[in-house]
CSV table of C-alpha atoms in Angstrom, one decimal:
chain,number,residue,atom,x,y,z
A,233,MET,CA,15.9,20.5,-25.2
A,234,SER,CA,14.6,23.7,-25.0
A,235,SER,CA,15.6,26.3,-22.4
A,236,GLN,CA,11.8,26.3,-21.4
A,237,SER,CA,11.9,22.5,-20.8
A,238,ARG,CA,14.8,22.8,-18.9
A,239,GLU,CA,13.4,25.3,-16.5
A,240,ILE,CA,10.6,22.8,-15.8
A,241,ALA,CA,12.4,19.7,-15.2
A,242,PHE,CA,15.0,21.6,-13.1
A,243,GLN,CA,12.2,23.0,-10.9
A,244,GLY,CA,10.3,19.8,-10.6
A,245,LEU,CA,13.3,17.8,-10.0
A,246,TRP,CA,15.7,19.9,-7.8
A,247,LYS,CA,14.4,23.5,-7.1
A,248,ASN,CA,10.9,23.8,-6.3
A,249,ASN,CA,10.6,19.8,-5.7
A,250,ALA,CA,7.2,19.2,-4.2
A,251,ALA,CA,8.7,17.1,-1.0
A,252,LEU,CA,11.7,18.6,-0.3
A,253,VAL,CA,11.0,22.1,-0.7
A,254,GLN,CA,7.1,22.9,-1.2
A,255,LEU,CA,6.7,20.3,1.7
A,256,LEU,CA,3.5,19.1,-0.3
A,257,GLY,CA,1.9,15.6,-0.1
A,258,LEU,CA,3.6,15.0,3.5
A,259,CYS,CA,0.6,12.5,4.4
A,260,PRO,CA,1.2,9.7,1.4
A,261,LEU,CA,5.0,10.7,1.7
A,262,LEU,CA,5.0,9.6,5.4
A,263,ALA,CA,2.8,6.8,5.4
A,264,VAL,CA,4.0,4.7,2.5
A,265,SER,CA,7.8,5.6,2.9
A,266,ASN,CA,8.8,2.9,5.3
A,267,SER,CA,10.4,0.5,2.4
A,268,VAL,CA,11.6,0.7,-1.2
A,269,VAL,CA,8.8,-1.4,-2.4
A,270,ASN,CA,6.3,0.6,-0.9
A,271,ALA,CA,7.6,3.7,-1.5
A,272,LEU,CA,8.2,3.3,-5.7
A,273,GLY,CA,5.1,2.1,-6.0
A,274,LEU,CA,3.0,4.8,-4.6
A,275,GLY,CA,5.6,7.3,-5.9
A,276,LEU,CA,5.2,5.7,-9.7
A,277,ALA,CA,1.3,5.5,-9.1
A,278,THR,CA,1.3,9.3,-7.7
A,279,MET,CA,3.5,10.6,-10.8
A,280,LEU,CA,1.2,8.9,-13.6
A,281,VAL,CA,-2.2,10.7,-11.8
A,282,LEU,CA,0.2,14.2,-11.7
A,283,THR,CA,0.5,13.7,-15.4
A,284,GLY,CA,-2.8,12.8,-16.2
A,285,SER,CA,-4.5,15.3,-14.3
A,286,ASN,CA,-1.9,18.2,-15.5
A,287,LEU,CA,-2.9,16.8,-19.0
A,288,THR,CA,-6.6,16.8,-18.5
A,289,VAL,CA,-6.8,20.2,-16.6
A,290,SER,CA,-4.6,22.0,-19.5
A,291,LEU,CA,-6.7,20.6,-21.9
A,292,ILE,CA,-10.0,22.2,-20.3
A,293,ARG,CA,-8.1,25.6,-19.4
A,294,HIS,CA,-10.0,27.6,-21.7
A,295,ASN,CA,-13.5,26.3,-20.3
A,296,VAL,CA,-13.7,26.6,-16.7
A,297,THR,CA,-14.4,29.9,-15.1
A,298,PRO,CA,-12.6,30.8,-12.2
A,299,ALA,CA,-15.2,30.3,-9.8
A,300,ILE,CA,-15.4,26.7,-10.3
A,301,ARG,CA,-12.1,25.4,-10.9
A,302,LEU,CA,-10.7,24.1,-8.0
A,303,PRO,CA,-13.9,21.6,-7.6
A,304,ALA,CA,-13.6,21.0,-11.1
A,305,PHE,CA,-9.9,20.2,-10.7
A,306,VAL,CA,-10.6,17.9,-7.6
A,307,MET,CA,-13.0,15.8,-9.7
A,308,ILE,CA,-10.3,15.4,-12.2
A,309,ILE,CA,-7.4,14.2,-9.7
A,310,ALA,CA,-10.2,12.0,-7.6
A,311,ALA,CA,-11.4,10.4,-10.9
A,312,TYR,CA,-7.7,9.6,-12.3
A,313,THR,CA,-7.0,8.0,-8.2
A,314,THR,CA,-10.3,5.8,-8.6
A,315,CYS,CA,-9.2,4.7,-12.4
A,316,ALA,CA,-5.7,3.8,-11.0
A,317,GLU,CA,-7.1,1.8,-8.3
A,318,LEU,CA,-9.6,0.1,-10.1
A,319,LEU,CA,-7.0,-0.8,-12.9
A,320,MET,CA,-4.3,-2.1,-10.7
A,321,GLN,CA,-6.9,-4.3,-8.8
A,322,ALA,CA,-7.7,-5.8,-12.3
A,323,PHE,CA,-4.0,-5.8,-13.7
A,324,ALA,CA,-1.7,-5.8,-11.0
A,325,PHE,CA,-3.6,-7.8,-8.2
A,326,GLU,CA,-0.6,-8.7,-6.4
A,327,LEU,CA,1.0,-5.2,-6.0
A,328,TYR,CA,-2.8,-3.8,-5.2
A,329,GLN,CA,-2.5,-6.2,-2.3
A,330,ALA,CA,0.8,-4.7,-0.9
A,331,LEU,CA,-0.2,-1.1,-1.5
A,332,GLY,CA,-4.1,-1.1,-2.0
A,333,ILE,CA,-4.7,1.1,0.9
A,334,PHE,CA,-2.2,3.4,0.2
A,335,ILE,CA,-3.5,4.4,-3.3
A,336,PRO,CA,-6.8,6.3,-2.0
A,337,LEU,CA,-4.2,8.9,0.0
A,338,ILE,CA,-3.3,10.3,-3.9
A,339,VAL,CA,-6.2,12.3,-3.5
A,340,THR,CA,-4.6,13.8,-0.5
A,341,ASN,CA,-1.6,14.8,-1.8
A,342,CYS,CA,-2.0,18.7,-2.6
A,343,THR,CA,1.0,18.5,-4.9
A,344,ILE,CA,-1.1,17.5,-7.5
A,345,LEU,CA,-4.0,20.3,-7.1
A,346,GLY,CA,-1.5,22.7,-6.5
A,347,ARG,CA,0.2,21.9,-9.9
A,348,ALA,CA,-2.8,21.5,-11.6
A,349,ASP,CA,-4.1,25.2,-10.4
A,350,ALA,CA,-1.0,26.8,-10.3
A,351,PHE,CA,0.7,25.2,-13.8
A,352,ALA,CA,-1.7,23.3,-16.0
A,353,SER,CA,-4.5,25.6,-15.8
A,354,LYS,CA,-2.1,28.9,-17.2
A,355,ASN,CA,-0.1,26.4,-20.1
A,356,ALA,CA,-0.4,24.4,-23.0
A,357,VAL,CA,-0.5,20.5,-22.9
A,358,LEU,CA,2.9,19.6,-23.6
A,359,PRO,CA,4.3,22.2,-21.0
A,360,SER,CA,2.0,20.7,-18.7
A,361,VAL,CA,2.7,17.5,-19.0
A,362,LEU,CA,6.0,17.8,-18.7
A,363,ASP,CA,5.5,19.7,-16.0
A,364,GLY,CA,3.4,16.9,-14.4
A,365,LEU,CA,5.9,14.3,-14.9
A,366,MET,CA,9.0,15.8,-13.5
A,367,MET,CA,7.3,17.1,-10.5
A,368,GLY,CA,6.1,13.5,-9.9
A,369,THR,CA,9.6,12.4,-11.0
A,370,GLY,CA,11.0,14.6,-8.1
A,371,PHE,CA,8.3,13.4,-5.6
A,372,ALA,CA,9.2,9.6,-6.2
A,373,LEU,CA,12.9,9.8,-5.9
A,374,VAL,CA,12.2,11.5,-2.8
A,375,LEU,CA,10.1,8.8,-1.4
A,376,PHE,CA,12.7,6.4,-3.0
A,377,VAL,CA,15.7,8.0,-0.9
A,378,LEU,CA,13.6,8.1,1.9
A,379,GLY,CA,12.1,4.0,1.7
A,380,MET,CA,15.8,3.5,1.0
A,381,LEU,CA,17.1,5.0,4.1
A,382,ARG,CA,14.2,4.0,6.6
A,383,GLU,CA,14.2,0.5,5.0
A,384,LEU,CA,17.9,0.0,5.6
A,385,PHE,CA,18.2,1.7,9.1
A,386,GLY,CA,15.0,0.0,10.0
A,387,THR,CA,15.4,-3.3,9.0
A,388,GLY,CA,19.6,-3.8,8.2
A,389,GLN,CA,18.2,-4.5,4.5
A,390,ILE,CA,16.9,-3.0,1.2
A,391,PHE,CA,15.2,-3.7,-2.0
A,392,ALA,CA,12.8,-6.3,0.2
A,393,ASN,CA,10.0,-8.1,-1.5
A,394,MET,CA,10.9,-6.0,-4.5
A,395,ASP,CA,8.8,-8.6,-6.8
A,396,LEU,CA,5.6,-7.3,-5.6
A,397,LEU,CA,6.6,-4.3,-7.6
A,398,LEU,CA,8.8,-6.1,-10.3
A,399,PRO,CA,7.8,-9.8,-11.1
A,400,PHE,CA,11.4,-10.3,-11.9
A,401,ALA,CA,13.3,-8.9,-9.0
A,402,ALA,CA,12.6,-11.7,-6.3
A,403,ASP,CA,16.2,-12.2,-5.3
A,404,TRP,CA,17.1,-8.6,-5.2
A,405,THR,CA,16.9,-8.3,-1.1
A,406,LEU,CA,20.3,-6.8,-0.3
A,407,THR,CA,21.2,-7.5,3.5
A,408,VAL,CA,23.8,-4.7,4.4
A,409,PHE,CA,23.8,-5.7,7.8
A,410,PRO,CA,24.0,-9.1,8.7
A,411,ASP,CA,22.4,-9.5,12.0
A,412,TYR,CA,21.2,-6.4,12.2
A,413,PRO,CA,19.0,-5.9,15.6
A,414,GLY,CA,16.0,-4.0,13.9
A,415,PHE,CA,15.2,0.0,14.6
A,416,LEU,CA,12.1,0.5,15.4
A,417,LEU,CA,11.9,4.0,14.9
A,418,ALA,CA,12.9,4.1,11.3
A,419,ILE,CA,9.6,2.1,10.2
A,420,LEU,CA,7.3,4.2,12.4
A,421,PRO,CA,5.7,7.6,11.5
A,422,PRO,CA,8.5,9.7,13.9
A,423,GLY,CA,11.7,8.2,11.9
A,424,ALA,CA,9.7,9.5,8.5
A,425,PHE,CA,9.5,13.1,9.7
A,426,ILE,CA,13.2,12.6,11.0
A,427,PHE,CA,14.7,11.0,8.1
A,428,LEU,CA,12.5,13.7,6.0
A,429,GLY,CA,14.3,16.5,8.0
A,430,LEU,CA,17.8,15.2,7.3
A,431,LEU,CA,16.9,15.1,3.6
A,432,ILE,CA,15.8,18.4,3.7
A,433,ALA,CA,18.7,19.5,5.8
A,434,LEU,CA,21.4,18.1,3.0
A,435,LYS,CA,19.5,19.6,-0.1
A,436,HIS,CA,19.7,23.2,1.6
A,437,VAL,CA,23.9,22.3,2.3
A,438,ILE,CA,24.2,21.3,-1.3
A,439,ASP,CA,22.6,24.8,-2.2
A,440,SER,CA,24.4,26.7,-0.2
A,441,HIS,CA,27.8,25.2,-1.0
A,442,LEU,CA,26.0,25.6,-4.7
A,443,ALA,CA,25.9,29.3,-4.1
A,444,GLU,CA,28.6,29.4,-2.5
A,445,ARG,CA,30.9,28.5,-5.3
A,446,ALA,CA,28.5,30.5,-7.9
A,447,ALA,CA,29.4,33.8,-5.9
A,448,ASN,CA,33.0,32.9,-5.7
A,449,ARG,CA,33.3,32.2,-9.9
A,450,GLN,CA,31.7,35.8,-10.4
A,451,SER,CA,33.9,37.7,-8.1
A,452,SER,CA,36.8,36.5,-9.9
A,453,VAL,CA,35.3,36.7,-13.0
A,454,ILE,CA,35.0,40.4,-11.8
A,455,ALA,CA,38.4,40.6,-10.5
A,456,SER,CA,39.9,39.0,-13.5
A,457,SER,CA,37.9,41.7,-15.5
A,458,LYS,CA,39.3,44.7,-13.4
A,459,ARG,CA,42.7,43.5,-13.8
A,460,VAL,CA,42.2,43.6,-17.4
A,461,ARG,CA,41.2,46.8,-17.4
A,462,VAL,CA,43.9,47.9,-15.2
A,463,THR,CA,46.7,46.8,-17.2
A,464,GLY,CA,44.6,47.8,-20.4
B,484,MET,CA,-30.5,40.2,-7.9
B,485,ASP,CA,-28.9,42.2,-10.7
B,486,GLN,CA,-29.1,40.0,-13.9
B,487,GLU,CA,-25.1,39.9,-14.2
B,488,LEU,CA,-24.7,37.7,-11.1
B,489,LYS,CA,-28.1,35.6,-11.9
B,490,GLN,CA,-26.7,34.8,-15.4
B,491,SER,CA,-22.8,33.6,-13.6
B,492,ILE,CA,-24.2,31.5,-11.4
B,493,LYS,CA,-26.6,29.9,-13.8
B,494,LYS,CA,-23.4,29.4,-16.4
B,495,ASN,CA,-21.1,28.2,-13.9
B,496,SER,CA,-23.9,25.7,-11.9
B,497,LEU,CA,-24.5,24.3,-15.5
B,498,LEU,CA,-20.7,23.9,-16.3
B,499,LEU,CA,-19.7,22.3,-12.9
B,500,ALA,CA,-22.9,19.9,-13.5
B,501,ALA,CA,-21.4,18.8,-16.9
B,502,PHE,CA,-18.0,18.5,-15.6
B,503,ALA,CA,-19.4,16.2,-12.4
B,504,LEU,CA,-22.0,14.2,-15.2
B,505,SER,CA,-18.5,13.6,-17.5
B,506,VAL,CA,-16.3,12.8,-14.5
B,507,ALA,CA,-18.6,10.2,-13.2
B,508,LEU,CA,-19.3,8.9,-16.7
B,509,SER,CA,-15.9,8.1,-17.6
B,510,VAL,CA,-15.3,6.4,-13.5
B,511,GLY,CA,-18.4,4.1,-14.6
B,512,LEU,CA,-16.8,3.2,-17.7
B,513,VAL,CA,-13.8,2.3,-16.4
B,514,ASN,CA,-15.6,0.2,-13.5
B,515,GLU,CA,-17.6,-1.7,-15.7
B,516,LEU,CA,-14.7,-2.4,-18.0
B,517,THR,CA,-12.8,-3.9,-15.1
B,518,ARG,CA,-15.5,-5.0,-12.9
B,519,GLU,CA,-15.4,-8.7,-14.0
B,520,GLN,CA,-11.4,-9.1,-13.8
B,521,ILE,CA,-11.7,-7.4,-10.4
B,522,ILE,CA,-14.1,-10.3,-9.4
B,523,PHE,CA,-11.8,-12.8,-11.1
B,524,GLN,CA,-8.8,-11.6,-8.9
B,525,PHE,CA,-10.1,-11.7,-5.6
B,526,GLN,CA,-11.9,-15.4,-6.5
B,527,GLU,CA,-8.3,-16.4,-7.4
B,528,ALA,CA,-6.3,-15.1,-4.4
B,529,GLU,CA,-9.2,-16.8,-2.0
B,530,ARG,CA,-8.7,-19.7,-4.3
B,531,ARG,CA,-5.0,-19.5,-4.3
B,532,ALA,CA,-5.1,-19.1,-0.4
B,533,LEU,CA,-7.8,-22.3,0.0
B,534,PHE,CA,-5.5,-24.6,-1.9
B,535,GLU,CA,-2.6,-23.4,0.5
B,536,VAL,CA,-3.7,-24.4,3.9
B,537,LEU,CA,-5.3,-27.7,2.6
B,538,PRO,CA,-2.7,-30.3,0.6
B,539,PRO,CA,-4.2,-30.8,-2.8
B,540,ALA,CA,-4.3,-34.7,-2.2
B,541,SER,CA,-6.4,-34.6,0.4
B,542,HIS,CA,-9.8,-33.4,-0.9
B,543,ASN,CA,-11.3,-33.9,-4.5
B,544,ASN,CA,-14.7,-31.8,-4.3
B,545,ASP,CA,-15.1,-27.9,-5.3
B,546,LEU,CA,-14.1,-26.4,-2.4
B,547,LEU,CA,-14.8,-23.5,-3.1
B,548,HIS,CA,-18.5,-23.7,-3.4
B,549,ASP,CA,-18.7,-26.5,-0.3
B,550,ASN,CA,-18.5,-23.5,2.3
B,551,ILE,CA,-20.9,-23.0,5.6
B,552,LEU,CA,-21.4,-19.2,5.9
B,553,LEU,CA,-20.5,-18.2,9.6
B,554,GLU,CA,-22.5,-15.1,11.0
B,555,PRO,CA,-21.3,-13.4,13.8
B,556,LEU,CA,-23.4,-15.4,16.9
B,557,ASP,CA,-24.8,-18.0,14.2
B,558,PRO,CA,-26.8,-20.3,17.2
B,559,ARG,CA,-25.5,-23.5,15.5
B,560,PHE,CA,-21.8,-23.4,16.5
B,561,ARG,CA,-20.4,-23.4,19.8
B,562,ASN,CA,-18.5,-20.3,21.5
B,563,LEU,CA,-18.2,-18.8,17.8
B,564,ASP,CA,-16.6,-15.8,19.1
B,565,LEU,CA,-13.4,-17.9,19.5
B,566,LEU,CA,-13.0,-17.0,15.8
B,567,GLY,CA,-13.2,-13.1,16.0
B,568,LEU,CA,-15.7,-12.8,13.1
B,569,SER,CA,-16.2,-8.8,12.8
B,570,ALA,CA,-18.6,-9.9,9.7
B,571,ALA,CA,-20.2,-13.3,8.1
B,572,ARG,CA,-16.9,-15.2,6.6
B,573,LYS,CA,-17.0,-18.7,5.1
B,574,ALA,CA,-15.7,-21.6,6.1
B,575,TYR,CA,-14.6,-24.1,3.8
B,576,THR,CA,-15.1,-27.9,3.7
B,577,ALA,CA,-12.9,-30.2,2.3
B,578,ARG,CA,-14.5,-33.7,1.4
B,579,LEU,CA,-12.5,-37.0,-0.1
B,580,ASP,CA,-14.2,-39.0,-2.2
B,581,GLY,CA,-17.9,-37.7,0.1
B,582,ARG,CA,-16.2,-38.5,3.1
B,583,ILE,CA,-14.8,-35.0,5.0
B,584,SER,CA,-11.5,-34.6,5.3
B,585,GLY,CA,-11.2,-31.6,6.8
B,586,VAL,CA,-12.5,-27.7,7.0
B,587,ILE,CA,-10.8,-24.4,6.4
B,588,LEU,CA,-11.7,-21.9,9.4
B,589,PRO,CA,-11.8,-18.3,9.0
B,590,LEU,CA,-10.0,-16.3,11.7
B,591,GLU,CA,-9.8,-13.0,12.8
B,592,VAL,CA,-7.6,-11.1,15.7
B,593,HIS,CA,-8.0,-7.8,16.5
B,594,ASP,CA,-5.1,-7.4,19.0
B,595,GLY,CA,-1.9,-7.3,16.7
B,596,TYR,CA,0.1,-4.0,16.1
B,597,SER,CA,-2.5,-2.1,14.2
B,598,GLY,CA,-5.6,-3.2,12.5
B,599,ASP,CA,-7.1,-6.5,12.3
B,600,ILE,CA,-5.4,-9.7,10.9
B,601,VAL,CA,-7.3,-11.7,8.8
B,602,MET,CA,-6.5,-15.5,8.3
B,603,LEU,CA,-7.4,-18.8,7.4
B,604,VAL,CA,-6.5,-22.0,9.5
B,605,GLY,CA,-7.0,-25.4,7.7
B,606,ILE,CA,-7.3,-28.4,9.7
B,607,ASP,CA,-8.0,-31.8,9.2
B,608,ALA,CA,-10.3,-34.5,10.5
B,609,ALA,CA,-7.4,-35.7,13.2
B,610,ALA,CA,-7.8,-31.9,14.5
B,611,ARG,CA,-4.2,-31.2,13.0
B,612,ILE,CA,-3.3,-27.9,11.8
B,613,THR,CA,-2.8,-28.5,7.8
B,614,GLY,CA,-1.6,-24.6,7.2
B,615,VAL,CA,-2.5,-21.0,8.4
B,616,ARG,CA,-2.4,-18.3,5.9
B,617,VAL,CA,-2.6,-14.6,6.5
B,618,ILE,CA,-5.3,-13.3,3.9
B,619,SER,CA,-4.9,-9.6,5.3
B,620,HIS,CA,-3.2,-7.4,7.6
B,621,ARG,CA,-1.4,-4.0,8.5
B,622,GLU,CA,1.6,-4.7,10.7
B,623,THR,CA,4.7,-2.8,10.5
B,624,PRO,CA,6.7,-3.5,7.4
B,625,GLY,CA,10.1,-5.1,8.3
B,626,LEU,CA,8.8,-6.2,11.7
B,627,GLY,CA,4.9,-8.0,12.5
B,628,ASP,CA,4.9,-8.6,8.7
B,629,LYS,CA,6.9,-11.7,9.1
B,630,VAL,CA,3.5,-13.2,9.5
B,631,ASP,CA,3.2,-13.1,5.5
B,632,LEU,CA,4.3,-15.7,4.2
B,633,ARG,CA,5.6,-13.3,1.2
B,634,VAL,CA,8.1,-11.9,4.2
B,635,SER,CA,8.7,-15.3,5.8
B,636,GLU,CA,8.2,-18.8,6.4
B,637,TRP,CA,7.4,-18.4,10.0
B,638,ILE,CA,3.8,-19.2,9.5
B,639,LEU,CA,4.9,-22.8,8.1
B,640,GLY,CA,5.8,-23.4,11.8
B,641,PHE,CA,1.9,-24.3,12.5
B,642,ASP,CA,2.1,-27.3,10.1
B,643,GLY,CA,1.3,-30.4,11.9
B,644,LYS,CA,0.4,-28.7,15.2
B,645,SER,CA,-2.6,-29.6,17.2
B,646,LEU,CA,-3.7,-29.2,20.5
B,647,GLN,CA,-2.2,-31.8,22.2
B,648,ASN,CA,1.3,-30.8,20.3
B,649,PRO,CA,2.4,-29.1,21.6
B,650,PRO,CA,0.2,-29.4,24.7
B,651,VAL,CA,-2.6,-26.5,24.9
B,652,THR,CA,-0.7,-24.8,27.7
B,653,LYS,CA,2.5,-24.3,25.8
B,654,TRP,CA,0.0,-22.5,22.8
B,655,LEU,CA,2.3,-19.3,23.2
B,656,VAL,CA,5.0,-17.9,22.3
B,657,LYS,CA,8.4,-18.0,24.0
B,658,LYS,CA,8.6,-14.8,25.8
B,659,ASP,CA,5.2,-15.7,27.1
B,660,GLY,CA,6.8,-19.2,28.1
B,661,GLY,CA,5.1,-21.4,25.1
B,662,ASP,CA,6.8,-23.1,22.5
B,663,PHE,CA,6.6,-20.8,19.3
B,664,ASP,CA,9.1,-18.4,18.2
B,665,GLN,CA,8.6,-14.5,18.5
B,666,PHE,CA,10.2,-11.8,15.8
B,667,THR,CA,13.0,-10.2,17.1
B,668,GLY,CA,11.6,-6.4,17.9
B,669,ALA,CA,8.2,-7.7,17.4
B,670,THR,CA,6.3,-10.0,19.9
B,671,ILE,CA,2.6,-8.7,19.7
B,672,THR,CA,1.7,-9.7,16.2
B,673,PRO,CA,3.2,-13.6,16.7
B,674,ARG,CA,1.6,-13.5,19.7
B,675,ALA,CA,-1.7,-12.5,18.8
B,676,VAL,CA,-1.5,-14.7,15.8
B,677,VAL,CA,-0.6,-17.7,17.8
B,678,ASN,CA,-3.4,-17.0,20.6
B,679,GLY,CA,-5.7,-16.5,17.3
B,680,VAL,CA,-4.8,-20.0,16.0
B,681,ARG,CA,-4.6,-21.7,19.2
B,682,LYS,CA,-8.4,-20.6,19.4
B,683,ALA,CA,-9.5,-21.6,16.4
B,684,LEU,CA,-8.1,-25.3,17.0
B,685,LEU,CA,-10.6,-24.7,20.3
B,686,PHE,CA,-13.3,-23.9,18.4
B,687,PHE,CA,-12.7,-27.0,15.9
B,688,SER,CA,-13.0,-28.9,18.9
B,689,GLU,CA,-15.8,-28.0,20.5
B,690,ASN,CA,-17.8,-27.9,17.4
B,691,ARG,CA,-16.3,-30.8,15.8
B,692,THR,CA,-20.0,-32.9,15.2
B,693,GLN,CA,-21.6,-29.7,13.2
B,694,LEU,CA,-18.5,-29.2,11.4
B,695,LEU,CA,-17.4,-32.7,10.3
B,696,GLY,CA,-20.7,-33.9,10.1
B,697,GLU,CA,-20.5,-36.9,12.3
């Protein structure tokens, strides 16, 4: 992996994560993250649309003038979303029945327009596709974790009804707390805000911990090099 | 207006129009390619639900095409508002060797937790329920969505019930003094469904003659 693709992956998955840092795409994120199966389904669909739109935008980047770039990008994203919905209805009908009402929400996800404008319109095809893939994966991962937390605290189970997404996963349901009375707040929209806030806080804790460690290492390097100079 | 501005407006408009046209063409193409498959999927889903609410042995006619279109305010039926239909929906007639053996009524309830719940209710000629299925709903995942057979088997509890069993005054969730279980943490959804199914049975008993062709 070249250093550029490593940087793109790091930006998309962690440093500039669409959901945790840019706080983009909250509308679908909060609406759909009440169970793992919903979260994963929308996360994957968003990733596909994001990658496709980045690809197309990068391909046409020399033909769009700055004045019309935003309407042109919005059209491309809307077209991809519509196609994704149609294909899902035709070939994954069970999943469409479970997720159908959320698919049009992908258009409202500003991550996609944001990446088209900020990255794909200025970069070559391959890095753009990678950026779409990584930003999409970062978004899908946050959705997945949020879905898991909300399902766990809301119902006491995780991975219920996974067979809607993966036909072979019918018996994946994991009851973590037997006889759990259910915790409605976690499943309703306020729960999404609370758990997303906790995840963002967790990321900050990890980041500041890492920064502290890096600073410590640097100062010890400086200190030891000084000692070398003193003895030398 | 200076020449340069005019030129740029013209260029941008043409470019955007070209984009719109090609995008519309590709969406149209995908739509064309998937249309038949999508219609097929919807019919299949409807058919699966139909065969689930009536036992297969109870009929041998072409159920999908043996239907009555129920318009809201249809004058042929009494108290059609019991079914809560917001748009025209089909009721299906099951026949065994030509004799009507049951009907499948469409039912909508609007007092669920979020959005309408659309159901099919199968009723045999003796006014007993042969099956109830939720076709579409937007109830809270993990709580109200237990009315969906994909999530829990609660909805099978209606099988074999009628307005005599339990008596009509017991057609309520337990919390309201009736005979039907609610879910822990969610009463609104099962209450809406139980009340809806009771109304479907009432509609059946008031319109028996039309529905069964007696």
